[in-house]
Coordinates of C-alpha atoms in Angstrom, one line a residue:
Chain A
M1 CA -55.8 -20.6 -33.6
N2 CA -53.2 -18.3 -31.9
V3 CA -53.2 -17.6 -28.2
I4 CA -51.6 -14.3 -27.4
L5 CA -50.1 -13.2 -24.1
D6 CA -48.7 -9.7 -23.6
L7 CA -45.1 -10.0 -22.4
K8 CA -45.7 -7.0 -20.1
Y9 CA -47.6 -9.4 -17.8
V10 CA -44.7 -11.7 -17.4
V11 CA -43.1 -10.9 -14.0
L12 CA -40.7 -13.9 -13.8
V13 CA -39.4 -16.8 -15.9
E14 CA -38.5 -20.0 -14.1
E15 CA -37.4 -23.4 -15.2
D16 CA -39.1 -26.4 -13.6
I17 CA -36.5 -29.1 -14.0
G18 CA -38.1 -32.3 -14.9
N19 CA -37.2 -35.9 -14.1
L20 CA -37.6 -39.3 -15.6
L21 CA -41.3 -39.2 -15.5
R22 CA -42.0 -35.7 -16.6
S23 CA -40.2 -33.3 -18.9
S24 CA -38.8 -29.8 -17.9
K25 CA -41.2 -27.0 -18.2
I26 CA -41.0 -23.2 -18.3
I27 CA -43.1 -21.4 -15.7
L28 CA -44.2 -17.8 -16.5
H29 CA -45.3 -15.9 -13.4
L30 CA -47.8 -13.3 -14.4
A31 CA -48.9 -10.0 -13.0
P32 CA -52.6 -9.4 -12.2
W33 CA -54.6 -8.7 -15.2
N34 CA -55.2 -5.1 -15.9
E35 CA -59.0 -4.6 -15.7
G36 CA -59.0 -1.5 -17.8
Q37 CA -58.0 -3.2 -21.0
L38 CA -60.8 -4.8 -22.8
S39 CA -59.4 -5.5 -26.2
R40 CA -60.3 -9.1 -25.8
P41 CA -62.8 -11.2 -23.8
P42 CA -61.9 -11.2 -20.2
V43 CA -60.6 -14.4 -18.8
K44 CA -60.9 -15.5 -15.2
N45 CA -57.5 -16.3 -13.7
L46 CA -57.4 -19.2 -11.3
S47 CA -53.6 -19.1 -10.7
S48 CA -50.9 -16.5 -11.2
F49 CA -48.6 -18.6 -13.5
I50 CA -48.7 -20.7 -16.6
K51 CA -46.5 -23.7 -17.5
L52 CA -45.1 -24.3 -20.9
A53 CA -44.0 -27.7 -22.2
F54 CA -41.8 -28.2 -25.2
S55 CA -41.1 -30.9 -27.5
D56 CA -37.8 -31.6 -29.3
G57 CA -35.5 -29.7 -26.9
K58 CA -36.4 -26.1 -27.8
L59 CA -36.9 -25.2 -24.1
S60 CA -33.5 -23.5 -23.5
H61 CA -33.7 -21.5 -26.7
F62 CA -37.1 -20.3 -25.8
K63 CA -36.0 -19.4 -22.3
E64 CA -33.1 -17.4 -23.7
C65 CA -35.3 -15.5 -26.1
I66 CA -38.0 -14.6 -23.6
Q67 CA -35.5 -13.5 -21.0
K68 CA -33.8 -11.2 -23.6
M69 CA -37.2 -9.8 -24.5
L70 CA -38.1 -9.1 -20.9
Q71 CA -34.7 -7.4 -20.4
E72 CA -35.2 -5.1 -23.4
R73 CA -38.8 -4.3 -22.6
S74 CA -39.0 -2.7 -26.0
W75 CA -42.7 -2.3 -25.5
E76 CA -41.9 0.5 -23.1
T77 CA -39.9 2.7 -25.5
V78 CA -41.7 5.7 -27.0
A79 CA -42.2 5.3 -30.7
V80 CA -40.3 8.1 -32.5
H81 CA -41.6 9.9 -35.5
P82 CA -39.2 9.2 -38.4
S83 CA -38.8 12.9 -39.4
I84 CA -37.5 13.8 -35.9
L85 CA -35.1 10.9 -36.2
H86 CA -33.7 12.4 -39.3
H87 CA -32.9 15.8 -37.6
A88 CA -31.9 14.7 -34.2
P89 CA -29.8 11.6 -34.1
T90 CA -29.9 11.3 -30.4
T91 CA -33.4 10.1 -29.7
F92 CA -34.8 10.5 -26.3
R93 CA -35.8 7.0 -25.1
S94 CA -37.6 6.4 -21.9
G95 CA -37.5 3.3 -19.9
I96 CA -34.6 1.1 -18.9
V97 CA -33.2 1.1 -22.4
G98 CA -32.9 4.8 -22.4
I99 CA -31.1 4.9 -19.1
E100 CA -28.8 2.1 -20.2
R101 CA -27.9 3.9 -23.3
R102 CA -27.2 7.2 -21.6
L103 CA -24.9 5.3 -19.1
Q104 CA -23.1 3.6 -21.9
A105 CA -22.5 7.0 -23.6
K106 CA -21.1 8.3 -20.4
V107 CA -18.8 5.4 -20.0
E108 CA -17.5 5.8 -23.5
N109 CA -16.9 9.4 -22.9
N110 CA -14.9 8.6 -19.8
S111 CA -12.9 5.9 -21.5
S112 CA -11.9 8.3 -24.2
N113 CA -10.7 10.7 -21.6
I114 CA -8.8 8.0 -19.9
N115 CA -7.2 7.0 -23.2
I116 CA -5.9 10.5 -23.6
A117 CA -4.6 10.5 -20.1
F118 CA -2.8 7.2 -20.6
Q119 CA -1.3 8.5 -23.8
D120 CA -0.1 11.6 -22.1
M121 CA 1.4 9.6 -19.4
Q122 CA 3.2 7.4 -21.9
N123 CA 4.7 10.5 -23.5
L124 CA 5.8 11.9 -20.2
I125 CA 7.4 8.6 -19.1
D126 CA 9.2 8.3 -22.4
M127 CA 10.7 11.7 -21.8
A128 CA 11.6 10.8 -18.3
K129 CA 13.4 7.7 -19.6
D130 CA 15.7 9.9 -21.7
M131 CA 16.4 11.9 -18.6
V132 CA 17.4 8.7 -16.8
Q133 CA 19.8 7.8 -19.5
L134 CA 21.4 11.2 -19.5
A135 CA 21.7 10.9 -15.7
N136 CA 23.5 7.6 -16.1
V137 CA 26.0 9.1 -18.5
M138 CA 26.6 11.9 -16.2
S139 CA 26.9 9.7 -13.2
N140 CA 29.5 7.5 -15.0
K141 CA 31.6 10.5 -15.7
I142 CA 31.6 11.5 -12.1
K143 CA 32.5 8.0 -11.1
D144 CA 35.4 7.8 -13.5
R145 CA 36.4 11.3 -12.6
Q146 CA 36.9 12.3 -16.2
G147 CA 37.3 16.0 -16.7
D148 CA 36.8 18.6 -14.1
I149 CA 33.4 18.4 -12.6
S150 CA 32.8 21.5 -10.6
E151 CA 31.4 21.4 -7.1
D152 CA 28.6 23.5 -8.4
E153 CA 27.7 21.0 -11.1
T154 CA 27.7 18.1 -8.8
V155 CA 25.4 19.8 -6.5
K156 CA 23.0 20.7 -9.3
F157 CA 23.2 17.1 -10.6
K158 CA 22.3 15.8 -7.2
S159 CA 19.3 18.0 -7.1
Y160 CA 18.2 16.8 -10.5
L161 CA 18.4 13.2 -9.3
L162 CA 16.3 14.1 -6.3
S163 CA 13.7 15.8 -8.4
L164 CA 13.4 12.9 -10.7
G165 CA 13.5 10.3 -7.9
I166 CA 16.5 8.5 -9.2
D167 CA 18.6 6.7 -6.6
D168 CA 22.3 6.9 -7.6
P169 CA 24.9 5.2 -5.5
V170 CA 27.7 7.4 -6.8
T171 CA 26.3 10.6 -5.5
R172 CA 24.2 9.2 -2.6
N173 CA 26.8 9.5 0.1
S174 CA 28.7 12.6 -1.0
C175 CA 28.0 15.6 1.0
S176 CA 26.7 18.7 -0.8
S177 CA 25.0 21.9 0.1
N178 CA 21.8 20.4 -1.3
D179 CA 21.7 18.9 2.1
V180 CA 20.6 22.3 3.5
F181 CA 17.1 21.0 3.0
Y182 CA 17.8 18.0 5.2
H183 CA 19.6 20.1 7.8
Q184 CA 16.7 22.4 8.1
L185 CA 14.3 19.5 8.3
A186 CA 16.4 17.9 11.0
K187 CA 16.3 21.0 13.1
E188 CA 12.5 21.3 12.6
I189 CA 11.8 17.7 13.6
A190 CA 14.1 17.9 16.6
S191 CA 12.4 21.0 18.0
F192 CA 8.9 19.7 17.3
L193 CA 9.5 16.3 18.9
L194 CA 11.6 17.4 21.9
K195 CA 8.7 17.7 24.3
A196 CA 6.9 14.6 23.1
I197 CA 10.1 12.4 23.4
S198 CA 10.7 13.8 26.9
D199 CA 7.2 12.8 27.9
T200 CA 7.7 9.2 26.6
G201 CA 10.8 8.6 28.7
G202 CA 13.4 9.8 26.2
L203 CA 12.8 7.2 23.5
M204 CA 10.4 7.1 20.5
A205 CA 10.1 4.7 17.6
M206 CA 10.8 6.2 14.2
S207 CA 7.5 5.2 12.8
D208 CA 5.7 6.8 15.7
A209 CA 7.8 10.0 15.2
Y210 CA 7.1 9.9 11.5
C211 CA 3.4 9.8 12.2
R212 CA 3.4 12.7 14.6
V213 CA 5.5 15.0 12.3
N214 CA 3.3 14.3 9.3
R215 CA 0.1 14.7 11.2
A216 CA 1.3 18.1 12.4
R217 CA 2.3 19.2 8.9
G218 CA -1.1 18.4 7.4
L219 CA 0.1 19.2 3.9
E220 CA 3.3 18.7 2.0
L221 CA 4.0 15.5 3.9
L222 CA 7.5 14.1 4.2
S223 CA 8.4 10.9 2.5
P224 CA 9.7 8.2 4.9
E225 CA 13.1 8.5 3.1
D226 CA 13.3 12.3 3.6
F227 CA 12.4 11.8 7.3
F228 CA 15.1 9.1 7.7
K229 CA 17.8 11.2 6.0
A230 CA 16.9 14.2 8.1
C231 CA 17.1 12.2 11.3
N232 CA 20.5 10.9 10.4
Y233 CA 21.9 14.4 10.4
M234 CA 20.8 15.1 13.9
E235 CA 23.8 13.9 15.7
K236 CA 26.1 15.8 13.3
L237 CA 24.2 19.0 13.9
N238 CA 24.4 18.5 17.7
L239 CA 20.7 18.5 18.1
P240 CA 19.2 17.4 21.4
I241 CA 17.7 14.3 19.7
I242 CA 19.6 11.6 17.9
C243 CA 18.7 8.7 15.7
R244 CA 19.7 5.3 17.0
K245 CA 19.6 1.8 15.8
F246 CA 19.2 -1.1 18.2
D247 CA 20.8 -4.5 17.4
S248 CA 17.5 -5.9 16.3
G249 CA 17.4 -3.2 13.7
V250 CA 14.7 -1.2 15.4
L251 CA 15.2 2.5 14.8
V252 CA 14.5 5.1 17.5
L253 CA 14.9 8.7 18.2
Q254 CA 16.5 9.3 21.6
L255 CA 17.2 12.3 23.8
Q256 CA 20.9 12.9 24.0
S257 CA 20.5 13.7 27.6
K258 CA 19.0 10.3 28.3
T259 CA 22.1 8.2 28.2
D260 CA 21.9 4.5 28.3
S261 CA 23.2 4.3 31.8
L262 CA 20.4 6.6 32.9
L263 CA 17.8 4.5 31.2
E264 CA 19.3 1.4 32.8
K265 CA 19.2 2.9 36.3
E266 CA 15.5 3.8 35.9
V267 CA 14.6 0.2 34.9
S268 CA 16.8 -1.3 37.6
R269 CA 15.0 0.8 40.2
L270 CA 11.7 -0.4 38.9
L271 CA 12.9 -4.0 38.9
Q272 CA 14.0 -3.7 42.5
S273 CA 10.7 -2.5 43.7
R274 CA 8.8 -5.3 41.8
D275 CA 11.2 -8.3 41.9
K276 CA 10.5 -9.2 38.3
L277 CA 9.4 -7.3 35.2
T278 CA 7.8 -7.9 31.9
A279 CA 8.0 -5.7 28.8
L280 CA 4.3 -4.8 29.3
E281 CA 5.0 -3.5 32.8
V282 CA 7.9 -1.4 31.6
S283 CA 5.9 0.0 28.8
Q284 CA 3.0 0.9 31.1
E285 CA 5.3 2.4 33.7
F286 CA 7.3 4.6 31.4
Q287 CA 4.5 5.2 28.9
I288 CA 6.4 3.8 26.0
S289 CA 5.5 1.3 23.3
I290 CA 6.0 -2.4 24.0
V291 CA 8.6 -2.6 21.3
L292 CA 10.8 0.0 23.0
A293 CA 10.3 -1.5 26.4
Q294 CA 11.5 -4.8 25.0
E295 CA 14.5 -3.2 23.4
R296 CA 15.5 -1.6 26.7
L297 CA 15.2 -4.9 28.5
Y298 CA 17.2 -6.8 25.8
F299 CA 19.9 -4.1 26.0
M300 CA 20.2 -4.5 29.7
E301 CA 20.2 -8.2 29.4
R302 CA 23.1 -8.0 26.9
N303 CA 25.0 -5.9 29.5
G304 CA 24.5 -8.6 32.0
L305 CA 22.2 -6.6 34.3
I306 CA 19.1 -8.8 34.1
C307 CA 18.2 -12.4 33.2
R308 CA 15.3 -13.7 31.3
D309 CA 12.7 -16.4 32.1
D310 CA 11.2 -17.4 28.8
S311 CA 8.1 -19.6 29.0
V312 CA 4.7 -19.9 27.4
R313 CA 3.4 -17.5 30.0
G314 CA 5.6 -14.8 28.5
L315 CA 9.0 -13.3 28.8
V316 CA 9.9 -12.2 32.3
F317 CA 13.1 -10.5 33.5
Y318 CA 14.8 -10.9 36.9
P319 CA 17.8 -9.2 38.4
N320 CA 21.0 -11.0 37.5
F321 CA 22.0 -12.6 40.8
F322 CA 24.8 -14.6 39.1
S323 CA 26.9 -11.6 38.7
S324 CA 25.9 -9.7 41.8
S325 CA 26.4 -12.5 44.2
A326 CA 29.6 -13.7 42.6
Chain B
M1 CA 50.4 6.0 -31.9
R2 CA 53.7 4.3 -31.9
K3 CA 55.6 4.6 -28.7
R4 CA 58.8 6.6 -29.3
P5 CA 61.6 6.6 -26.9
G6 CA 63.0 9.7 -25.2
I7 CA 61.8 12.8 -23.4
G8 CA 60.2 14.1 -26.5
A9 CA 58.0 11.1 -26.6
I10 CA 56.9 11.4 -23.0
H11 CA 56.2 15.1 -23.5
K12 CA 54.1 14.3 -26.6
Q13 CA 52.2 11.7 -24.7
R14 CA 51.4 14.1 -22.0
V15 CA 50.2 16.6 -24.5
E16 CA 47.9 14.0 -26.1
Q17 CA 46.5 13.1 -22.7
E18 CA 45.8 16.7 -21.9
R19 CA 44.0 17.0 -25.2
F20 CA 41.9 14.0 -24.5
R21 CA 41.1 15.2 -21.1
G22 CA 40.1 18.5 -22.5
K23 CA 37.9 16.8 -24.9
A24 CA 36.4 14.7 -22.2
T25 CA 35.6 17.8 -20.2
E26 CA 34.1 19.4 -23.2
L27 CA 31.9 16.3 -23.8
Q28 CA 31.0 16.2 -20.2
D29 CA 30.1 19.8 -20.2
N30 CA 27.8 19.1 -23.1
V31 CA 26.1 16.4 -21.3
F32 CA 25.5 18.6 -18.3
E33 CA 24.2 21.4 -20.5
Q34 CA 22.0 18.9 -22.2
M35 CA 20.7 17.7 -19.0
T36 CA 19.9 21.1 -17.6
N37 CA 18.0 22.0 -20.8
Q38 CA 16.1 18.7 -20.7
M39 CA 15.2 19.2 -17.0
E40 CA 13.6 22.5 -17.8
K41 CA 11.6 21.0 -20.7
F42 CA 10.6 18.0 -18.6
R43 CA 9.4 20.2 -15.7
T44 CA 7.2 22.1 -18.1
N45 CA 5.8 18.9 -19.5
L46 CA 5.1 17.6 -16.1
E47 CA 3.3 20.7 -15.1
T48 CA 1.1 20.4 -18.2
F49 CA 0.5 16.8 -17.5
A50 CA -0.4 17.6 -13.9
S51 CA -2.8 20.4 -14.7
K52 CA -4.7 18.0 -17.0
H53 CA -4.5 14.8 -15.1
R54 CA -3.9 15.5 -11.5
N55 CA -7.4 14.6 -10.5
E56 CA -7.2 11.4 -12.4
I57 CA -4.2 10.3 -10.4
K58 CA -6.1 11.1 -7.2
K59 CA -9.4 9.3 -8.2
N60 CA -8.4 6.4 -10.3
P61 CA -6.4 3.5 -8.7
A62 CA -5.8 1.8 -12.0
F63 CA -4.3 5.0 -13.4
R64 CA -2.1 5.3 -10.4
K65 CA -0.9 1.8 -10.6
Q66 CA 0.0 2.2 -14.2
F67 CA 1.9 5.3 -13.4
Q68 CA 3.8 3.6 -10.6
D69 CA 4.6 0.6 -12.8
M70 CA 5.9 2.8 -15.6
C71 CA 8.1 4.8 -13.3
A72 CA 9.5 1.7 -11.9
S73 CA 10.3 0.3 -15.3
I74 CA 12.5 3.3 -16.1
G75 CA 14.2 3.3 -12.7
V76 CA 12.4 6.3 -11.2
D77 CA 10.9 6.4 -7.8
P78 CA 8.2 9.1 -7.6
L79 CA 7.8 8.6 -3.9
A80 CA 11.4 8.9 -2.9
S81 CA 11.3 12.4 -1.8
S82 CA 8.7 15.0 -1.0
K83 CA 11.0 17.4 -2.8
G84 CA 10.8 15.5 -6.1
F85 CA 9.0 16.8 -9.1
W86 CA 6.4 14.0 -8.9
S87 CA 5.5 14.9 -5.4
E88 CA 5.5 18.7 -5.8
L89 CA 3.8 18.9 -9.2
L90 CA 1.6 15.8 -9.3
G91 CA 0.8 15.5 -5.6
V92 CA 1.4 11.7 -5.7
G93 CA 3.6 12.1 -2.6
D94 CA 1.0 13.4 -0.2
F95 CA -1.5 10.7 -1.3
Y96 CA 0.8 7.8 -0.5
Y97 CA 2.5 9.4 2.6
E98 CA -0.9 10.0 4.1
I99 CA -1.8 6.3 3.5
A100 CA 1.5 5.4 5.2
V101 CA 0.7 7.4 8.3
Q102 CA -2.8 6.0 8.5
V103 CA -1.4 2.4 8.1
I104 CA 0.9 3.0 11.1
E105 CA -2.0 4.3 13.1
V106 CA -4.4 1.5 12.3
C107 CA -1.7 -1.2 13.0
L108 CA -0.9 0.5 16.3
A109 CA -4.5 0.5 17.3
T110 CA -5.2 -3.1 16.4
S111 CA -1.9 -4.8 17.5
P112 CA -3.1 -5.4 21.1
R113 CA -5.8 -7.6 19.6
N114 CA -3.9 -9.4 16.8
G115 CA -0.3 -9.2 18.0
G116 CA 0.7 -6.9 15.1
L117 CA -0.5 -9.1 12.3
I118 CA -3.4 -7.8 10.2
T119 CA -4.9 -9.0 6.9
L120 CA -4.6 -6.6 4.0
G121 CA -8.4 -6.8 3.6
E122 CA -9.1 -5.7 7.1
L123 CA -6.4 -3.0 6.9
R124 CA -8.0 -1.6 3.8
Q125 CA -11.5 -1.6 5.4
R126 CA -10.3 0.2 8.4
L127 CA -8.3 2.7 6.3
I128 CA -11.4 3.5 4.3
K129 CA -13.4 4.0 7.4
A130 CA -10.7 6.2 9.0
R131 CA -10.4 8.3 5.9
G132 CA -14.0 9.3 6.3
K133 CA -16.7 10.3 3.9
A134 CA -14.9 13.5 2.7
Q135 CA -12.4 11.3 0.9
H136 CA -14.7 8.7 -0.4
H137 CA -14.0 9.8 -4.0
Q138 CA -10.4 9.0 -3.5
E139 CA -10.6 5.3 -3.8
I140 CA -7.6 3.4 -2.3
S141 CA -6.6 0.1 -3.8
N142 CA -4.6 -2.8 -2.3
D143 CA -1.7 -1.8 -4.6
D144 CA -1.7 1.7 -3.1
I145 CA -1.5 0.3 0.4
I146 CA 1.3 -2.1 -0.4
R147 CA 3.4 0.6 -2.1
A148 CA 2.9 2.9 1.0
I149 CA 4.0 0.0 3.3
K150 CA 7.1 -0.7 1.2
K151 CA 8.1 2.9 1.6
L152 CA 7.9 2.5 5.4
K153 CA 10.6 -0.1 5.4
V154 CA 13.2 2.6 5.6
L155 CA 11.9 3.5 9.1
G156 CA 13.0 0.2 10.5
P157 CA 12.2 -3.5 10.4
G158 CA 8.7 -2.9 11.8
F159 CA 6.6 -3.3 8.6
S160 CA 6.7 -6.3 6.5
I161 CA 4.4 -8.0 4.1
V162 CA 3.7 -11.7 4.6
S163 CA 2.0 -13.6 1.7
L164 CA 0.3 -16.8 2.9
K165 CA -0.5 -18.4 -0.4
G166 CA 1.0 -16.4 -3.1
T167 CA -2.4 -15.4 -4.4
Q168 CA -3.6 -11.8 -4.6
D169 CA -6.5 -12.6 -2.3
T170 CA -6.5 -9.9 0.4
S171 CA -7.1 -12.3 3.2
D172 CA -4.0 -14.2 2.2
I173 CA -1.7 -11.2 2.5
L174 CA -0.8 -10.2 6.0
I175 CA 0.9 -7.0 7.2
R176 CA 3.2 -7.4 10.1
S177 CA 3.7 -4.2 12.0
I178 CA 6.1 -5.3 14.8
P179 CA 9.7 -6.3 14.3
G180 CA 10.6 -9.9 14.2
E181 CA 10.3 -12.5 11.5
L182 CA 7.8 -15.2 10.9
S183 CA 9.5 -18.4 10.2
A184 CA 8.3 -20.8 7.5
D185 CA 6.7 -22.9 10.3
H186 CA 4.8 -20.0 11.6
T187 CA 3.5 -19.2 8.2
E188 CA 2.4 -22.8 7.7
V189 CA 0.3 -22.7 10.9
L190 CA -1.2 -19.4 9.8
K191 CA -2.2 -20.8 6.5
A192 CA -3.8 -23.8 8.1
A193 CA -5.7 -21.6 10.6
E194 CA -6.8 -19.0 8.2
A195 CA -10.0 -20.6 6.9
Q196 CA -11.7 -20.9 10.3
S197 CA -9.6 -18.4 12.3
F198 CA -8.7 -21.2 14.7
T199 CA -6.8 -24.4 14.9
S200 CA -5.6 -27.0 17.4
V201 CA -2.7 -29.4 17.8
K202 CA -4.8 -32.3 16.5
A203 CA -5.9 -30.2 13.4
L204 CA -2.3 -29.2 12.6
K205 CA -1.0 -32.8 13.0
S206 CA -3.5 -34.0 10.4
T207 CA -3.2 -31.1 8.0
L208 CA 0.6 -30.6 8.1
N209 CA 1.8 -34.0 9.2
W210 CA 3.9 -32.6 12.0
D211 CA 4.6 -34.3 15.3
D212 CA 3.1 -33.1 18.6
V213 CA 6.2 -31.3 19.8
R214 CA 6.6 -29.2 16.7
C215 CA 2.9 -28.2 16.6
L216 CA 3.0 -27.2 20.2
Q217 CA 6.2 -25.3 19.9
I218 CA 5.1 -23.2 17.0
L219 CA 1.7 -22.6 18.6
N220 CA 3.3 -21.5 21.8
E221 CA 5.6 -19.1 20.0
L222 CA 2.6 -17.5 18.3
L223 CA 0.8 -17.4 21.6
R224 CA 3.7 -15.7 23.3
D225 CA 3.9 -13.1 20.5
G226 CA 0.2 -12.3 21.0
V227 CA -0.7 -13.5 17.5
A228 CA -2.7 -16.5 18.8
W229 CA -5.0 -16.7 21.8
V230 CA -5.7 -19.9 23.6
D231 CA -9.1 -21.2 24.6
E232 CA -8.8 -23.8 27.3
Q233 CA -12.5 -24.3 27.9
S234 CA -13.2 -26.7 25.1
S235 CA -12.3 -30.4 25.1
E236 CA -9.0 -29.7 23.6
K237 CA -7.0 -26.5 23.6
M238 CA -8.1 -24.3 20.7
Y239 CA -5.8 -21.6 19.3
W240 CA -7.6 -18.6 17.9
F241 CA -6.1 -15.9 15.5
P242 CA -7.8 -12.5 15.8
S243 CA -5.9 -11.5 12.6
F244 CA -8.4 -13.6 10.7
F245 CA -11.6 -12.5 12.5
K246 CA -13.9 -10.5 10.3
P247 CA -14.1 -7.0 11.8
L248 CA -17.2 -6.5 13.8
M249 CA -19.7 -4.2 12.2
S250 CA -21.7 -2.0 14.5
E251 CA -25.1 -0.8 13.6
D252 CA -24.2 2.7 12.5
E253 CA -21.5 1.6 10.2
I254 CA -22.3 2.0 6.5
A255 CA -21.6 -1.0 4.3
L256 CA -18.1 -0.9 3.0
P257 CA -17.3 -1.0 -0.7
P258 CA -16.0 -4.3 -1.9
P259 CA -12.2 -4.5 -2.2
N260 CA -10.7 -4.3 -5.7

């Protein structure tokens, strides 16, 4: 005699791991029986699950099969008439299988697009590679100074390197009218930042300045390298702002008018009124970042104007009484 | 060419040299001409590529990474200049420079709390939040962020990437946004404290086998830099590292997508 259970009633498959005294079992949790279907004599349900026991180790295989069946839920797909199948190869399937198959088709379509994109990219890069090799040949010629390379050609060559993004030490430091771009940029940056730098006490960290300039531009942002190169031209162009590097390597933009001695006087005045200073206090007083405040204090320390007291409580600076009371 | 004595020989030598130089110039002219022609062709190709795949670059982090790797392999830096072809025609520049600006801003905002040391994971979450819903289809990957930060190095010693364990796990990569270097000892302490976001002298002694003085010295240095905070209310001093705190989620924050 066969006992039949429709799989559509199975809600969950669980394994009841056995022990020495009893074997493992499969538990099938069942949905409530659908009253409407009366294809067989109704059965009274006392509990909502059944347990299946297996002999000779077929449990795991059964578990796999039933889980696969439940995933596919093939009883939910609409049966398609064979003639329609013949004419329209893409059958409309309802249920989870249908959705899965449509998603799969979409993924395959996308991946073929990506493959084309990657192939195109490979071709492009191969061409760029040839360009790089040509550029190397050209660069070597310039280095060895073979033949007359006209000023014009060097300028053009530099612009090619810039366009391709090749860094070439041979032409990097030579001046050319290509730098017109950077000169222009330097002037723009200087005029844009003038007020802001004046407001922050005459000093601004490069990274801070970079942010402000790019935020203002909105589009066609500057690369950090472009920004750096432009700032390096400022002194040469006699702009009111110059780029400056502290001993620690920190890069700042500084107002030309705010000379070091002026900055020192300001901090000294503050120190006198407070007896001792931390970087935090300097930063708050002059509305500058902690890093810049620190740099100013280190600079004054190196010039012998102040002394440090370095402890776990922080770094505090005092006036240098050694030199003043000598 | 056998060296012959006499003025005649010198004269002949000079003529030969001139001829060679002339040839060299000719060759070099050819190279330059070649390059000019190639540049035009390349530019056209790039324009075509851009019109077809520009969106892919913006939307697909894997595609972007592949692109960057390929450029690097041939010695080309697509992010070097905003005037470069890559930036102008493909728009890669704006994408990365914008990330760079946002990284600076996030680090500036969080450095009072974590002393300028932030995990890559937290940085990425904050960037995604800062970029807003309008850009949600422009997914940024950890690779994108690291490339943007590498470009920032030219602006000074501020930004550096510290890898705690050499893995690609985003909580093991820290971004330092203030100048100054972390010594090997500092990194060891950070590694030890990472799992629970805190440590103590006793814990360090047993994990790293250091003596009291060394533990205390390094912890004090981290404390002074603002990277560690001390809690003196427990039975022994606990040193906490806000860099490793999971960012607090407020109620109206949407769930963030999992990192790559």
